[in-house]
Amino acid sequence: VEASIPEPQREAWLKNQASGFKGKDQFEKEVVRHVETTLARSMFNCDETAAYAATSLAFRDRLVIEWNRTQQRQTFADSKRVYYLSLEFLMGRALDNAMLNIGEKEVAKSGLSELGFRVEDIIQQEHDAALGNGGLGRLAACFLDSLASLNFPAWGYGLRYRYGIFKQEIIDGYQVEVPDYWLDFNPWEFPRHDVTVDIQFYGNVNKTTDDSGKVTAHWEGGETVRAVAYDVPIPGYATPSTNNLRLWSSQAASGEFDFQKFNSGDYESSVGDQQRAETISAVLYPNDNLDRGKELRLKQQYFWVAASLYDIVRRFKKSKRPWREFPDQVAIQLNDTHPTLAIVELQRILIDLEGLDWDDAWNIVQQTFSYTNHTVLPEALEKWSVGLVQHLLPRHLQIIYDINLFFLQMVERNFPKDREMLSRVSIIEESQPKMVRMAYLAIVGSHKVNGVAELHSDLIRTTIFKDFVTIFGPDKFVNVTNGITPRRWLHQANPGLSSLIASKAGDPEHYLKDLTLLNKIELSVNDPAFRKAWAEVKLANKQRLADYIKSTTGIVVSPKALFDVQVKRIHEYKRQQMNIFGVIFRYLKLKSMSPEERKKVLPRVSIFGGKAAPGYWMAKQIIHLINSVGSVVNNDPDIGDALKVIFLEDYNVSKAEIIIPASDISEHISTAGTEASGTSNMKFVLNGGLIIGTCDGANIEITREIGEENIFLFGNLAEDVDDLRHKNTYGDHKIDPSLDKVFNVIQSGTFGNAQDFQGMVSAVREHGDFYLVSDDFHSYLETQELVDKSYADQELWITKCITSVARMGFFSSDRCINEYAEEIWNVEPLQPDTNNGVGKGE
Ligand code: 4GP
């Protein structure tokens, strides 16, 4: 506030307000200016990297102006804001998205062309912002796009990792991880060296009692680390609203280094302090659906949560409202349990620092927070040892114990007959060592808990969180089925299809904001010209992927073949192993045919991509088998085009934008009940590809929307999984004969040293086949045959594709965000045409 310009001088400011480029000429002028001044280069020294930098800066200037206005408007309106706390934001590239969301891609295209560049090449220069592992992080990124596009006053809060998810290289068929240093040049972030928060760790707690007998706890920390804010503008689509993603970076609290130590000659340890502090935000943990319980991870969590809450509270306090109005002004969404300490931290701020009573504080906390669960896999449910929490955050552990005590007392009062309930629902697990169950803490401290697809939300209500439904009643547990942003996943990734759709559904600015308008294309499903154009778009997208495959692997694939794609993190529950076993079965069948028979077979390209967590041995074995099968099949002269097996290295968001539009069929084949939702399933169908999948996650709702005649479902149902597992372990576990044949061939050494794949084989044959690969294999193969037959009838296939796309409107992340806003956050959008408060001060 002190930095605010006094009233009489504001006129000069208003007169000189920055505006950013308008139109092609100004765009070119801005690009040249940035090349010549910001980058200190010239037309004799401007490569594509420099052109990318200057173009981004020109766009950034535009964004920043709207971003400032949006923030001023929100401050002025002082309405309720949403804070989305996520340890992962898998953003991908920003430039193309900014061009499209602002609506200036054509300007950029012609302007760059006049300056001697192709817009596509310039876009390719950008390094992905890969601050996430997979579904959970990409969902957060889609949500930011929707929040801005729908004009919600919303902030994202995350960590500014120096290293995002590692880069994957495939060397001799094995995954090798390479660090991804992505911050070399990042025009999309603004360091805010004036926005810092000092975060405490370790230390101890002292209690004092005042005259009235009131006890106050004082946490004296043993170590302080500074959080510095880095802001990333998030442009809405076809709206001036531009929101903020604030990422925290860690530094030594003493600044560059400790001068005292330096002066006393202890230079090394002074630099060491700095490095130790920086370690906190140095690297993203590369695990998907897995919790490893490392101390540094807990430090990351508290560091990020404490800085974010400090910021949120500071903003609230500016309005000088009483504390009880906090939940009317602030909604905080916990993306998984990673930010659960925020619940404890807010309670601490309210009782220790602001002097509120426990009960008043706790009411505020519960009304403020809500929690999204993203998985039922037990290995992914976060738990922290009591000893570690005690050591790192001694005051927080006390508060957790108190939260638990009051919670258990309530349970005991309400369910006096059920003694075992207390130990089942306790936030503290009485194990050796004792553990804090973060999901339980998140449930107890939130007013709503949601799953991410109908089946998943049912499963959490009836299995892992069953007792809590009994305790809190069913209304606390809701479903919000995931969604995806059609801006990136249709308009940006598949411009051909987007403009074809626009020819029937109207202006992209309409149907990309109300995706249910896609249903208009169904009227044209029998229009021959439309169908022909549809097929041409798909073929062009397949050609684009074929070119990419050739340039990265050297393998030539025919765009006329059926492209069968499975791209996602490698995980046993996602069952890439079943897919590759199926590929081997197909290969064996082809080998057994005569050359004439083989010629009649519909050619197929099996495309895989995805990273394995560095410590996930079985996932790495799966990658190795896929590559080994590829090198045998792709070099077998008997096979030719009939089958190709491709593993695409380093799957990430920008590669997904090329791969997804090119798919004919994609595989979403998790063991029923294990994939909470899946979101790539939605992306593939929206891009005119069909799905082979299990009755799991959002596949079920996709089926309901598009019709069961348009999807290839197979396999056992979630309700039968427990019995099958039991039978596999204790009963008579017979391996499917086709799978047995595949295993025998693997073990004969056809794909290299059989020993290398023994783990995958014995998991099914000897260790109970937990993921039911054998139980589902027969129906998987049968369904793949059905896919081949259906694809052979191209007319029917195109009908299925068009109909499916027409019915995908439900899966926009806009629908999803509106549901959160109404049912969980109770927030309203803030339209940009209302008084924006510019020049009116705070
Ligand atoms: C993922 C789920 O596995 C996926 O099904 C879901 O679509 C996605 O979250 C978004 O909700 N979970 C994780 C995780 O990535 O680490 O738990």
PDB file of N, CA and C and ligand atoms in Angstrom, residues 135-136 139 288-289 336 374-375 452 482 573-574 675-679, ligand 1:
ATOM      1  N   GLY A 135      -1.255 -37.640 -14.632  1.00  0.00           N
ATOM      2  CA  GLY A 135      -2.653 -37.208 -14.595  1.00  0.00           C
ATOM      3  C   GLY A 135      -2.957 -36.106 -13.597  1.00  0.00           C
ATOM      4  N   LEU A 136      -2.443 -36.276 -12.388  1.00  0.00           N
ATOM      5  CA  LEU A 136      -2.757 -35.318 -11.330  1.00  0.00           C
ATOM      6  C   LEU A 136      -2.240 -33.915 -11.666  1.00  0.00           C
ATOM      7  N   LEU A 139      -4.079 -32.444 -14.779  1.00  0.00           N
ATOM      8  CA  LEU A 139      -5.421 -32.002 -14.394  1.00  0.00           C
ATOM      9  C   LEU A 139      -5.346 -30.592 -13.805  1.00  0.00           C
ATOM     10  N   ASP A 288       4.607 -41.423  -9.638  1.00  0.00           N
ATOM     11  CA  ASP A 288       3.204 -41.279  -9.966  1.00  0.00           C
ATOM     12  C   ASP A 288       2.465 -42.358  -9.172  1.00  0.00           C
ATOM     13  N   ASN A 289       1.402 -41.965  -8.484  1.00  0.00           N
ATOM     14  CA  ASN A 289       0.643 -42.957  -7.721  1.00  0.00           C
ATOM     15  C   ASN A 289       1.511 -43.757  -6.757  1.00  0.00           C
ATOM     16  N   ASP A 336      -5.021 -33.633  -3.871  1.00  0.00           N
ATOM     17  CA  ASP A 336      -4.507 -34.815  -3.178  1.00  0.00           C
ATOM     18  C   ASP A 336      -4.083 -34.433  -1.751  1.00  0.00           C
ATOM     19  N   HIS A 374      -7.250 -38.767  -5.488  1.00  0.00           N
ATOM     20  CA  HIS A 374      -6.981 -39.172  -6.877  1.00  0.00           C
ATOM     21  C   HIS A 374      -6.642 -40.645  -7.047  1.00  0.00           C
ATOM     22  N   THR A 375      -6.696 -41.396  -5.973  1.00  0.00           N
ATOM     23  CA  THR A 375      -6.328 -42.809  -6.147  1.00  0.00           C
ATOM     24  C   THR A 375      -6.771 -43.634  -4.949  1.00  0.00           C
ATOM     25  N   VAL A 452     -12.784 -38.455  -8.442  1.00  0.00           N
ATOM     26  CA  VAL A 452     -12.597 -37.819  -9.742  1.00  0.00           C
ATOM     27  C   VAL A 452     -13.326 -38.493 -10.907  1.00  0.00           C
ATOM     28  N   ASN A 482     -13.541 -35.781 -13.682  1.00  0.00           N
ATOM     29  CA  ASN A 482     -12.488 -34.968 -14.311  1.00  0.00           C
ATOM     30  C   ASN A 482     -12.893 -34.452 -15.692  1.00  0.00           C
ATOM     31  N   TYR A 573      -0.562 -51.359 -12.774  1.00  0.00           N
ATOM     32  CA  TYR A 573      -2.031 -51.308 -12.767  1.00  0.00           C
ATOM     33  C   TYR A 573      -2.588 -50.799 -14.086  1.00  0.00           C
ATOM     34  N   LYS A 574      -1.785 -50.039 -14.841  1.00  0.00           N
ATOM     35  CA  LYS A 574      -2.235 -49.543 -16.141  1.00  0.00           C
ATOM     36  C   LYS A 574      -2.056 -50.605 -17.243  1.00  0.00           C
ATOM     37  N   GLU A 675      -7.836 -47.394 -11.833  1.00  0.00           N
ATOM     38  CA  GLU A 675      -7.588 -46.065 -12.425  1.00  0.00           C
ATOM     39  C   GLU A 675      -8.701 -45.142 -11.968  1.00  0.00           C
ATOM     40  N   ALA A 676      -8.340 -44.142 -11.160  1.00  0.00           N
ATOM     41  CA  ALA A 676      -9.385 -43.315 -10.558  1.00  0.00           C
ATOM     42  C   ALA A 676     -10.283 -42.703 -11.641  1.00  0.00           C
ATOM     43  N   SER A 677      -9.681 -42.105 -12.638  1.00  0.00           N
ATOM     44  CA  SER A 677     -10.470 -41.525 -13.719  1.00  0.00           C
ATOM     45  C   SER A 677      -9.797 -41.770 -15.061  1.00  0.00           C
ATOM     46  N   GLY A 678      -8.551 -41.297 -15.161  1.00  0.00           N
ATOM     47  CA  GLY A 678      -7.921 -41.200 -16.468  1.00  0.00           C
ATOM     48  C   GLY A 678      -8.426 -39.905 -17.090  1.00  0.00           C
ATOM     49  N   THR A 679      -7.568 -39.234 -17.810  1.00  0.00           N
ATOM     50  CA  THR A 679      -7.997 -38.042 -18.533  1.00  0.00           C
ATOM     51  C   THR A 679      -7.568 -38.130 -19.996  1.00  0.00           C
TER      52      THR A 679
HETATM   53  C1  4GP B   1      -4.198 -39.784 -11.087  1.00  0.00           C
HETATM   54  C2  4GP B   1      -5.075 -40.982 -11.346  1.00  0.00           C
HETATM   55  O1  4GP B   1      -4.274 -42.138 -11.415  1.00  0.00           O
HETATM   56  C3  4GP B   1      -5.831 -40.778 -12.648  1.00  0.00           C
HETATM   57  O2  4GP B   1      -6.706 -41.840 -12.858  1.00  0.00           O
HETATM   58  C4  4GP B   1      -6.588 -39.467 -12.612  1.00  0.00           C
HETATM   59  O3  4GP B   1      -7.170 -39.209 -13.866  1.00  0.00           O
HETATM   60  C5  4GP B   1      -5.639 -38.336 -12.272  1.00  0.00           C
HETATM   61  O4  4GP B   1      -4.988 -38.595 -11.040  1.00  0.00           O
HETATM   62  C6  4GP B   1      -6.342 -37.009 -12.151  1.00  0.00           C
HETATM   63  O5  4GP B   1      -7.396 -37.086 -11.246  1.00  0.00           O
HETATM   64  N1  4GP B   1      -3.516 -39.945  -9.828  1.00  0.00           N
HETATM   65  C7  4GP B   1      -2.232 -39.601  -9.688  1.00  0.00           C
HETATM   66  C8  4GP B   1      -1.636 -39.861  -8.351  1.00  0.00           C
HETATM   67  O6  4GP B   1      -1.584 -39.101 -10.596  1.00  0.00           O
HETATM   68  O7  4GP B   1      -0.420 -39.668  -8.195  1.00  0.00           O
HETATM   69  O8  4GP B   1      -2.396 -40.276  -7.443  1.00  0.00           O
END
